[in-house]
Each structure stands twice: as C-alpha cells, then as structure tokens.
Coordinates of C-alpha atoms in Angstrom, one line a residue:
Chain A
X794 CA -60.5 28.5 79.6
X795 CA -59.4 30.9 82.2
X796 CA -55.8 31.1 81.7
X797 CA -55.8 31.3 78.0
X798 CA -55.9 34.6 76.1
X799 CA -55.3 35.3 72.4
X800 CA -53.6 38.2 71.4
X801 CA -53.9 41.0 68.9
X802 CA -52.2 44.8 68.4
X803 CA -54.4 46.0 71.2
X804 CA -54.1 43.7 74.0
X805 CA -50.1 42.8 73.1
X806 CA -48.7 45.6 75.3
X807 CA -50.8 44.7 78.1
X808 CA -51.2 40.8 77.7
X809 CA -47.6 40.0 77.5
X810 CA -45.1 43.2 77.8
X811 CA -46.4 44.3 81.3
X812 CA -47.3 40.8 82.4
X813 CA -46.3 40.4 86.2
X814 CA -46.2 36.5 85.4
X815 CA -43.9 35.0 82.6
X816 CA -46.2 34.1 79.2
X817 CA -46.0 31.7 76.9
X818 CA -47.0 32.2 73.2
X819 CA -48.2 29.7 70.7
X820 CA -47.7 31.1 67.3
X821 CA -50.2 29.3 65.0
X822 CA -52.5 29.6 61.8
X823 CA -55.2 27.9 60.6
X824 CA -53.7 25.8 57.8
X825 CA -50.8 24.8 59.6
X826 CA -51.6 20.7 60.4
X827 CA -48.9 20.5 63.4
X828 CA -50.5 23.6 64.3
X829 CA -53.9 22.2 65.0
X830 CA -52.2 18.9 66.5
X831 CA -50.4 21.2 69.2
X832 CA -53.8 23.4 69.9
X833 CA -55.4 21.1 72.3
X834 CA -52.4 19.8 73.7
X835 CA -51.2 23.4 74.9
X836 CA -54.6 24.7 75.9
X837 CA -55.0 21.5 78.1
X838 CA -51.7 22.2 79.6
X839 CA -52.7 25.6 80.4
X840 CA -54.8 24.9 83.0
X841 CA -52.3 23.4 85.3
X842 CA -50.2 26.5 85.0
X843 CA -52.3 28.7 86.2
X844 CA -50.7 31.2 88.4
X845 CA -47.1 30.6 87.2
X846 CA -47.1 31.2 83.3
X847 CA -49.7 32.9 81.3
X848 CA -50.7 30.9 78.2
X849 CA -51.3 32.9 75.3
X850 CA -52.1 32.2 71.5
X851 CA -51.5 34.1 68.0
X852 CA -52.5 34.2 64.6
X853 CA -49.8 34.5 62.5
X854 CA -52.0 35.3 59.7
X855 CA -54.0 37.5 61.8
X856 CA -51.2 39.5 63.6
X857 CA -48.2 39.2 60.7
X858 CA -46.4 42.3 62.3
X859 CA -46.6 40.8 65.8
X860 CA -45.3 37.4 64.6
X861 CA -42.3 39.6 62.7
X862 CA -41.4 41.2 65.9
X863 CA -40.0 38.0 66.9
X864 CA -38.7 36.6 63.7
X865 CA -41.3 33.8 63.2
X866 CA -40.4 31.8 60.3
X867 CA -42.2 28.6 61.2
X868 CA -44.8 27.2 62.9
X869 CA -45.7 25.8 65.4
X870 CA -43.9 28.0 67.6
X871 CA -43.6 28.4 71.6
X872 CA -42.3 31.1 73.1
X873 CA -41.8 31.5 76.5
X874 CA -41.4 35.5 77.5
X875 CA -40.2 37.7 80.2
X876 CA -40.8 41.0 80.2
X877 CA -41.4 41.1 76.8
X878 CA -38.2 39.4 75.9
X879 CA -37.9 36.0 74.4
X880 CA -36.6 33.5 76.9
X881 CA -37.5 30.5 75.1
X882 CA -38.5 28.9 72.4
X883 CA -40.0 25.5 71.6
X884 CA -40.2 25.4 67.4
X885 CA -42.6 22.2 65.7
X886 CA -44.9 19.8 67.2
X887 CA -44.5 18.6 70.8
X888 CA -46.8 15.7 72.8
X889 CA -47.9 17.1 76.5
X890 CA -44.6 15.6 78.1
X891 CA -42.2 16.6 76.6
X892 CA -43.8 19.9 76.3
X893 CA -44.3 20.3 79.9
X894 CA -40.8 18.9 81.0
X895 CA -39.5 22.0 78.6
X896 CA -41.5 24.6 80.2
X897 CA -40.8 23.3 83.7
X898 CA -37.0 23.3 82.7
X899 CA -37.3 27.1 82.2
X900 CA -39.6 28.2 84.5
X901 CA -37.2 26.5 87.0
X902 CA -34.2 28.8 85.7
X903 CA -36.7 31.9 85.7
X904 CA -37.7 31.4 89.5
Chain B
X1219 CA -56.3 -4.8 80.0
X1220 CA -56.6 -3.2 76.0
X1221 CA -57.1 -6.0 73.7
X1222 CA -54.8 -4.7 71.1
X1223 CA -52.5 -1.4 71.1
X1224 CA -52.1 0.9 67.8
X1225 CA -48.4 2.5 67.9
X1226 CA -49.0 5.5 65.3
X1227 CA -52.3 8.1 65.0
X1228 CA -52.0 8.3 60.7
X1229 CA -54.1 7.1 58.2
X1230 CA -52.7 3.4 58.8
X1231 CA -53.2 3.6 62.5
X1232 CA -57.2 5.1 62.5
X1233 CA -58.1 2.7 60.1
X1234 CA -56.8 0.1 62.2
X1235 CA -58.4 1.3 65.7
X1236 CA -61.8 1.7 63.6
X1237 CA -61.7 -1.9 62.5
X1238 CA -60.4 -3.1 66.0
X1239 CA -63.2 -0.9 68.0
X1240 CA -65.9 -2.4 65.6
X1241 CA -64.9 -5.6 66.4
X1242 CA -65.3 -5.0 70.2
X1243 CA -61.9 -5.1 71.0
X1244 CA -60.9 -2.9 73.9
X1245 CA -58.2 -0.4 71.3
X1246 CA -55.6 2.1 72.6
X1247 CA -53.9 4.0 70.0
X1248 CA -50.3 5.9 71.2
X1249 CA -49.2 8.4 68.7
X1250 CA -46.8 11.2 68.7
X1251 CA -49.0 13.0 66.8
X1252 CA -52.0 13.2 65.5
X1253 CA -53.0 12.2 61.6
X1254 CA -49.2 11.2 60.7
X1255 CA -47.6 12.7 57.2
X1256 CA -51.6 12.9 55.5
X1257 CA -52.2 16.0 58.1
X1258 CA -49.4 18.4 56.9
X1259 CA -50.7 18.9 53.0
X1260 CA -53.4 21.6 52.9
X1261 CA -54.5 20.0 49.7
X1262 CA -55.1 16.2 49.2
X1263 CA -56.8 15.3 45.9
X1264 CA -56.1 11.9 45.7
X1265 CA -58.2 10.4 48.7
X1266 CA -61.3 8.8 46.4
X1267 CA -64.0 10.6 47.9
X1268 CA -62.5 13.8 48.5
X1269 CA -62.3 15.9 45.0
X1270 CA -59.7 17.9 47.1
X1271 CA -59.6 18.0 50.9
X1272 CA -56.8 19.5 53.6
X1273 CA -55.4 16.8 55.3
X1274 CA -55.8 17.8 58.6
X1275 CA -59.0 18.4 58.1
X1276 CA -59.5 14.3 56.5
X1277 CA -57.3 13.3 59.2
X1278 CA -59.7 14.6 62.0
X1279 CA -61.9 12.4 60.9
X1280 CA -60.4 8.8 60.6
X1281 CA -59.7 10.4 64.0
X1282 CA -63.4 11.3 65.3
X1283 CA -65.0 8.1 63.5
X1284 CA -62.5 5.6 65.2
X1285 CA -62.9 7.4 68.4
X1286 CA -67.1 7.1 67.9
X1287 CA -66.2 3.3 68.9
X1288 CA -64.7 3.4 71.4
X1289 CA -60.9 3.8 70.4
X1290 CA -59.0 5.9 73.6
X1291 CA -56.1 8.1 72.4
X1292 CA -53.0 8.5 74.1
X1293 CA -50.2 11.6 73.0
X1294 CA -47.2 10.0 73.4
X1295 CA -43.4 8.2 72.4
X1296 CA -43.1 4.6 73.0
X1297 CA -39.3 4.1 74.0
X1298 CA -39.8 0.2 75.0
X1299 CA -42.0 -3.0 73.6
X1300 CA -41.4 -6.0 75.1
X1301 CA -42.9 -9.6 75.3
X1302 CA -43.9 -11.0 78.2
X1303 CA -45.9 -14.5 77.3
X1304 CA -48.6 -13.9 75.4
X1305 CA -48.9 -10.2 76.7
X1306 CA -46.7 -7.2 75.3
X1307 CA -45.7 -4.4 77.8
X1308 CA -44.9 -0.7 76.4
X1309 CA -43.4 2.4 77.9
X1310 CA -43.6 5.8 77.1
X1311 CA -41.3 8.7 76.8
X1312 CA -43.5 10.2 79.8
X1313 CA -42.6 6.7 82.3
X1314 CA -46.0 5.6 81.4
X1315 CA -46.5 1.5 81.0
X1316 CA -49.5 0.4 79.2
X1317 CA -49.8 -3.5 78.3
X1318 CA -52.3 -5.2 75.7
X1319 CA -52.5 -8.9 73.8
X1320 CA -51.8 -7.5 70.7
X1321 CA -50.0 -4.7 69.1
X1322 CA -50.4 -3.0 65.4
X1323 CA -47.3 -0.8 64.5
X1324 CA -48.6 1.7 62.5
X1325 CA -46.0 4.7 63.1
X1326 CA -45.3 5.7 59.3
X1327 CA -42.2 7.5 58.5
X1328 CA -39.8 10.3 59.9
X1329 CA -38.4 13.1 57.5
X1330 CA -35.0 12.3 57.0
X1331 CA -32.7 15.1 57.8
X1332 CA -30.3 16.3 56.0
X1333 CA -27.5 16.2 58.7
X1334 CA -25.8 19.5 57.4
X1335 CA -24.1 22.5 59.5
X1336 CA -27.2 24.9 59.8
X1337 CA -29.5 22.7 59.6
X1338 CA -30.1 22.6 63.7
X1339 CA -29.1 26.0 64.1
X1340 CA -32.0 27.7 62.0
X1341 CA -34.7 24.8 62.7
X1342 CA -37.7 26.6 62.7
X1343 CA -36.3 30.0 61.8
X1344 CA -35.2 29.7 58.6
X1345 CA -34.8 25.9 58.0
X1346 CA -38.6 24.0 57.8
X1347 CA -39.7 20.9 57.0
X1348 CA -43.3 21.8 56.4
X1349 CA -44.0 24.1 53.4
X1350 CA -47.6 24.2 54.2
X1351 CA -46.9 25.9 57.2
X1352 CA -44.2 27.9 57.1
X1353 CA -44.2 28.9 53.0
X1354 CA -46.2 32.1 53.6
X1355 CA -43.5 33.5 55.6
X1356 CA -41.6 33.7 52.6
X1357 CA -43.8 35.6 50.3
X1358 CA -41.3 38.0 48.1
X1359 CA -38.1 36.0 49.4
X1360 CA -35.8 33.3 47.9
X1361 CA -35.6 29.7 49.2
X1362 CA -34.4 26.5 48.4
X1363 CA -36.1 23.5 48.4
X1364 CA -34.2 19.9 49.0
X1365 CA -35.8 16.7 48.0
X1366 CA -37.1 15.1 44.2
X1367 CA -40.6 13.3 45.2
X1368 CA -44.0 14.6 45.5
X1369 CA -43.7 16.2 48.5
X1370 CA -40.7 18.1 47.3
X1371 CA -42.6 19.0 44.2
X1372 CA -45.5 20.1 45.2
X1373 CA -43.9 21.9 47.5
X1374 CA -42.0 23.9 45.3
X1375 CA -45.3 24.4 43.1
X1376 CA -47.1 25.8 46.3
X1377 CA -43.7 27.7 47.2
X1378 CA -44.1 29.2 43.9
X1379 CA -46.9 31.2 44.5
X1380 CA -45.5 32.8 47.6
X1381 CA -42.1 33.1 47.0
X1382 CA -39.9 35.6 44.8
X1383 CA -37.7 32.4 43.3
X1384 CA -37.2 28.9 44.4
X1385 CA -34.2 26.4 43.9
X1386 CA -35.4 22.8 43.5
X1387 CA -32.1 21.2 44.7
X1388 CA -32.0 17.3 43.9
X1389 CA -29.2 14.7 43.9
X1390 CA -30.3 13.1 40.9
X1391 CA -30.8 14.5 37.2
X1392 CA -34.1 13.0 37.0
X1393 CA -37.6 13.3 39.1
X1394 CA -39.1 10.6 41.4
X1395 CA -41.9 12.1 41.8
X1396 CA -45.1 11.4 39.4
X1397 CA -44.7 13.3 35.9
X1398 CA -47.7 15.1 36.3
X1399 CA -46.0 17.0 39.4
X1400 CA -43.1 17.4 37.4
X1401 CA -44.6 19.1 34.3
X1402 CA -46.8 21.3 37.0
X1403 CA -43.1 22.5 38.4
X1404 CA -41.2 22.5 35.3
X1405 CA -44.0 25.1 34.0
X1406 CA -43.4 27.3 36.8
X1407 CA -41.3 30.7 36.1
X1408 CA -39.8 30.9 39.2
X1409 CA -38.9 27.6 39.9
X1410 CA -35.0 27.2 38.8
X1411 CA -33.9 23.1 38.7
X1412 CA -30.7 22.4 40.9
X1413 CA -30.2 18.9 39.6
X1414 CA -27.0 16.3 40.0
X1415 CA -26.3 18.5 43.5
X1416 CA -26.0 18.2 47.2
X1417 CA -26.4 20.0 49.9
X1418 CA -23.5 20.5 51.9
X1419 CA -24.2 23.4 54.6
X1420 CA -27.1 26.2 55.5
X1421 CA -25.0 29.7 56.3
X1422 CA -25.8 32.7 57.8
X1423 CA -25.3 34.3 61.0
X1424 CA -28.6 35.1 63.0
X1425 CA -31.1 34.3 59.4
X1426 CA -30.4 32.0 56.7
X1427 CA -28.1 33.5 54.0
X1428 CA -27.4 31.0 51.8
X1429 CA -27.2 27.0 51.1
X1430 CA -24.2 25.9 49.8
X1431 CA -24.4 22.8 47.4
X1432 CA -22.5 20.3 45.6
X1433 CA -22.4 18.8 41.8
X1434 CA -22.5 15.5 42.3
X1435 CA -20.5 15.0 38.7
X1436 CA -17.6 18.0 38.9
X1437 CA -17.7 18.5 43.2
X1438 CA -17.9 21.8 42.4
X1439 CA -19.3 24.1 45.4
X1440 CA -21.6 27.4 45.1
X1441 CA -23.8 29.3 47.2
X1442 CA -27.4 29.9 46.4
X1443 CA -28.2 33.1 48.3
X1444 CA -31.1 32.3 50.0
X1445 CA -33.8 33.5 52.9
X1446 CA -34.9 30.1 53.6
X1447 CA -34.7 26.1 52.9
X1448 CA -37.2 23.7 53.1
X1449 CA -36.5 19.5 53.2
X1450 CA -38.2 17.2 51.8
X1451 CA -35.9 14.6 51.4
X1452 CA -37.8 11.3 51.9
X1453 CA -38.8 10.1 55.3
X1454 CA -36.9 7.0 57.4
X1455 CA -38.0 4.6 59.6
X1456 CA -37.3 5.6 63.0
X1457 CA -37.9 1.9 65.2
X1458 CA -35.1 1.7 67.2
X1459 CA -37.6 0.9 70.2
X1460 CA -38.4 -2.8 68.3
X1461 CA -34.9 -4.0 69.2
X1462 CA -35.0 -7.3 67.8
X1463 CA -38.7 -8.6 68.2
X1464 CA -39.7 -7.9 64.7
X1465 CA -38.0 -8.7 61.2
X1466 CA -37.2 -5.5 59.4
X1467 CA -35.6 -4.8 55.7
X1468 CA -32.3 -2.9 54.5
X1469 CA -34.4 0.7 54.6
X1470 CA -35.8 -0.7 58.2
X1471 CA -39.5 -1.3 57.4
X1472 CA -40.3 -3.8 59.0
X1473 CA -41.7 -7.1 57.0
X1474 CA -45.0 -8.2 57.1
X1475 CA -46.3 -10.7 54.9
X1476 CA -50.2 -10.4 52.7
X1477 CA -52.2 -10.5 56.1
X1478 CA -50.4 -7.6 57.8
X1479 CA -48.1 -10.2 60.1
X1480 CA -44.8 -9.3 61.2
X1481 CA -42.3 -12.4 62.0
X1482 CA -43.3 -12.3 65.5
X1483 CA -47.0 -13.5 66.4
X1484 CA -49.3 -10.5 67.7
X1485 CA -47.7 -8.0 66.4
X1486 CA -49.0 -6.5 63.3
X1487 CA -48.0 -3.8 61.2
X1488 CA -49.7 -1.3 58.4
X1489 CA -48.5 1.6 56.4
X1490 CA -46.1 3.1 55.6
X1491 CA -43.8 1.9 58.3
X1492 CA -43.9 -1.7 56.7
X1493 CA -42.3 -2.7 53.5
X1494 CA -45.4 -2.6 51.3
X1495 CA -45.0 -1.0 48.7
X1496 CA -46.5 2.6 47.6
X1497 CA -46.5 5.4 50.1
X1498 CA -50.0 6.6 49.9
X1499 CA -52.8 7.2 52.6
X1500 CA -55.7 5.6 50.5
X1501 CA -53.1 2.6 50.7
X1502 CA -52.4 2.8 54.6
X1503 CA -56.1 3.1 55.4
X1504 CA -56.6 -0.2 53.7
X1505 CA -53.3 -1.9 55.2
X1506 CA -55.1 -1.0 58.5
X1507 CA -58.1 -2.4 58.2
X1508 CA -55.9 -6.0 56.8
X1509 CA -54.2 -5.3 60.2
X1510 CA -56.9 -4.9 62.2
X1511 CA -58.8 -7.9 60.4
X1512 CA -56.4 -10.2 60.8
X1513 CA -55.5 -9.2 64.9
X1514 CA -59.1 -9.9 65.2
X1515 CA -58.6 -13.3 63.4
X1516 CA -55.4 -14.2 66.0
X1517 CA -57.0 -12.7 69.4
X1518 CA -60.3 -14.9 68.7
X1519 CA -58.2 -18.0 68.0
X1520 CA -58.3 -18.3 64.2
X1521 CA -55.8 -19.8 62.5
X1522 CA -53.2 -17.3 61.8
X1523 CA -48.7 -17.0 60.8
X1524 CA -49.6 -19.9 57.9
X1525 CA -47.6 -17.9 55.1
X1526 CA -45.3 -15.5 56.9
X1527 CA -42.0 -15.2 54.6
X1528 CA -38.9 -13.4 54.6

C-alpha cells in the first residue's frame, strides 16, 4: 500500500506536520469493532487518492499522547489535516461513499 | 441477476447469505456495516460455542464462512426498494441500482438517540455510543452512562474499571436488563444509580462539563459534573426506505410470521429488525437460516404465504 503510512512519535513531525500534501488520519485501536469495519474501507480508498491527500493511520493505544494532541475521545476518528492543523473531522463508522463524498467536500474547499 | 439480496451484514444477515449461497443461489448482501450490533462488545459469552469471544472477531467469521460460498458483499445504504413484477429493484445511498427475485431484510436496529442539546455538538468528543471503544479514554474521569438494559449495564461494569466514577442514569426505578448484570453493577463501588431520571441536556463549552437530568417523580433538575456520556438507550428501527411494501408493528419491526415471511411475498425478514421476540445474536443467526430456508422454498416454487397473520 503505497500511500498509506502509520504513524508514531518519530515519524509524526515529518509524516503529517511538514507534509507538502494535506493527510488524513484514522485514529483507531484494536478492540474498537467500528474500528476494524472502517480499516479496509479507508485503506482501499487510499489508493485513489494518491497524490492529493496522504492517508495515514494511528494507534490510539499505541500513541495515547498523539491521540491527546487532538482531543480524541472516540473512535473511529478521521481527521483531515493541514499543516498540522485539524481541518476536518469525520467521528464513527462511514461506508466508502459517504466517506469519499466527505473528503472530496473538503479537499474541494482546501484547493 | 442475484437470486436473492440480504439488506443488513449482522448475525441475522450472514446467517442468511450462508444458507442462501449453500443453496446455490446467486446472494448479494448490502450492509452499512459490517457484523451489525454483535461486532461492538469486546466480550460475548453467550454465543454456545464461544466460552467468551469479541464480537468482531465472531462476526468476521459468519462473515468469511458466508463469503467461502459465494456470498458478494456490498458497503452500502439502501434509500429505495421497490417491486417491479416478480423482481425487486434497490438503490443505494451511492446512486447504485442492484435488482434480485428475492429480498431478506435483515438490517437490525439503530441506537436510539437521545435528541438532547449536546448531544450532536460533542458526538464523538465527549458523547459515544460505544463504550468498547471509546471507555479507555476515560480512565481516571467521571461519565455518565444513559440507558437500563444489557448493553447499558455492562457498559457501566466495563466503564467501571476504567473510569474514576460512573452515573448509571435510567428513566425507570427498576432494571431491564438480566439480574445477573444487575447484581454485577450494583456490586460495583463506583458505580452510583441515577434512577426515576432523564436526561435533559449535555453542557460544556469546547468538552463535556456536565449532563443535566431530570426526576421523573418531583421534575426536579441537577447537574452531574461529568467528562463524558455514553448512550445506550435501546436501539429503533430505522426502515423508512420500506414505504409501504411491508407490514410493520407500533415499534416499526416489521411482521413476519413462523417462516420468516413478511406480508408481502419475496420479501423476508430475520433479526432483530422483525418483531420476534428476544434481541440476541444466537437468536438472529437462527432467524436467518428460517429466512434463507424458506426464500429457497418460494424461489424454487414451493408452496409458500399459507399462514402469514397480522
């Protein structure tokens, strides 16, 4: 999967805060059902972005402090980023569709 | 063209698209999800066979076993099911039409929300409706938990091993949940009973500061000063897209009579979305298979819609 990577304290700064390319973050953890239900769906999409919007996943229970830096308090969460900063953000469960309609939306108003 | 379409991916649904596929019939399953309500618990232990199992782990495979046959999944909302002759025609959220000879509905419930001020506003950052997956952002904090059945109390018993204290809020003075769940909560320290009350309103200004709630006897108000609330307040049918082609009762399920017919031939229906009684997944996997039986009994020309009442 090319334009997937997952993140942790060393690659963070570099992954997402100097990005050129807007990234999108799924904020996950292995005993989180919808969680698992949204994997494949967002590392499918990723693919088809590749290019325009970096696609990105973390462990909340891997990476607590990370996840805390942007006030996760429940999972799944999306969040689209720009220059670090949240721009977006898609919380629960979400089929490819509606999913990609979303993150066309903003990538539309980022452009 | 599929032979029959499964509307729902839960236990109900892979059951159903098991049975179908075994029986050779071309089967299409179109779920918003996948595994239904049986894939949020981490812990099941009442699945015979399973001493103890995560859901979405049990879920996975009713999943990869209906699959093994020859079942094709599609991620998806169906807005529109109509018949046309003997063949129904369903569209998707997406635009996408797919069409089939026979339908099972087998789309389970919806968490009902509470339809508070709040409650939107801090959805997903404060407000959950999954304890499984969002309790262990609470460990040392104060929440509230909404709701009176299992899922409220095990939730609260799973809460109470993260969390610094839980409110069980419930609008009744008794449990509807099974006792054994009840004593489990009622033995747990940190677990303070908000019975006969409401809730009326999540506040705070950027976090969750507090749930206001009503006594249902006085209509007194207070604020429990809390970090987080969860809801589990029941589940609703949510089958607006049915219009008028199947029968449903006050609460919305939709009827079906002993063989899993609705009160429109071809379409079936299994689970929790139906009025059978007993929420349960060992009980929707069964249903299912009924389902799927008796689809296979009307697409091969057996006799079929004998006993249907309402």
């Amino acid at each position: 999967m090319a334009n997937l990577v997952h993140l942790n304290k060393d690659n963070f700064e570099k992954e997402v805060k100097q990005s050129t390319e807007p990234v999108i973050i799924d904020f996950w953890a292995e005993w989180c059902g919808p969680c698992r239900m949204m994997g494949p769906v967002f590392e499918e999409l990723s693919g088809e972005y590749e290019g325009k919007l970096k696609f990105a996943k973390l462990n909340t229970e891997e990476e607590p402090e990370l996840a805390g830096g942007f006030s996760i308090m429940g999972i799944p969460s999306l969040l689209i980023v720009k220059d670090g900063v949240e721009v977006d953000r898609i919380v629960g469960f979400a089929p490819k569709d509606t999913l990609k309609q979303k993150i066309d939306g903003v990538l539309s108003k980022l452009s | 063209m599929n032979d029959v379409i499964i509307i729902g991916g839960g236990a109900a649904g892979m059951t159903a698209a098991l049975y179908t596929a075994r029986k050779n019939l071309k089967t299409m399953i179109i779920s918003v999800d996948v595994g239904g309500q049986t894939a949020l618990p981490s812990n099941i232990e009442n699945y015979p066979g399973y001493d103890g199992v995560n859901g979405f782990e049990l879920m996975m495979k009713f999943q990869a076993q209906a699959t093994k046959w020859g079942t094709e999944m599609i991620t998806g909302k169906v807005v529109k099911l109509e018949k046309d002759g003997d063949i129904f025609k369903l569209e998707l959220e997406s635009g996408d039409k797919h069409e089939s000879k026979a339908i099972i509905l087998a789309f389970g419930k919806t968490p009902r929300a509470l339809n508070i001020p709040g409650e939107d506003k801090f959805m997903g950052k404060g407000v959950s409706t999954c304890v499984t997956c969002d309790g262990p952002f609470y460990k040392g904090k104060t929440v509230a938990i909404v709701g009176g059945g299992n899922s409220a109390l095990g939730g609260a018993r799973e809460l109470a091993d993260i969390a610094e204290k839980i409110y069980l809020v419930h609008r009744r003075d008794e449990f509807r949940g099974d006792p054994i769940e009840v004593d489990r909560v009622r033995q747990q320290p940190n677990v303070e009973l908000v019975l006969s009350h409401v809730p009326k309103e999540v506040t705070g200004e950027n976090v969750v500061t507090g749930l206001v709630v009503e006594d249902t006897k006085t209509n007194q108000e207070k604020t429990l000063k809390v970090d987080g609330v969860f809801i589990e307040a029941g589940y609703i049918v949510d089958s607006a897209f049915l219009g008028d082609l199947v029968k449903r009762n006050e609460q919305k399920e939709v009827i079906i009579n002993q063989l899993n017919e609705t009160s429109q031939p071809g379409i079936f229906a299994a689970g929790d979305v139906t009025n059978t009684p007993f929420k349960q997944t060992v009980i929707s996997a069964g249903e299912g298979a009924k389902a799927a039986l008796q689809c296979h009994n009307y697409l091969t020309g057996a006799e079929v819609g004998l006993d249907w009442k309402h």
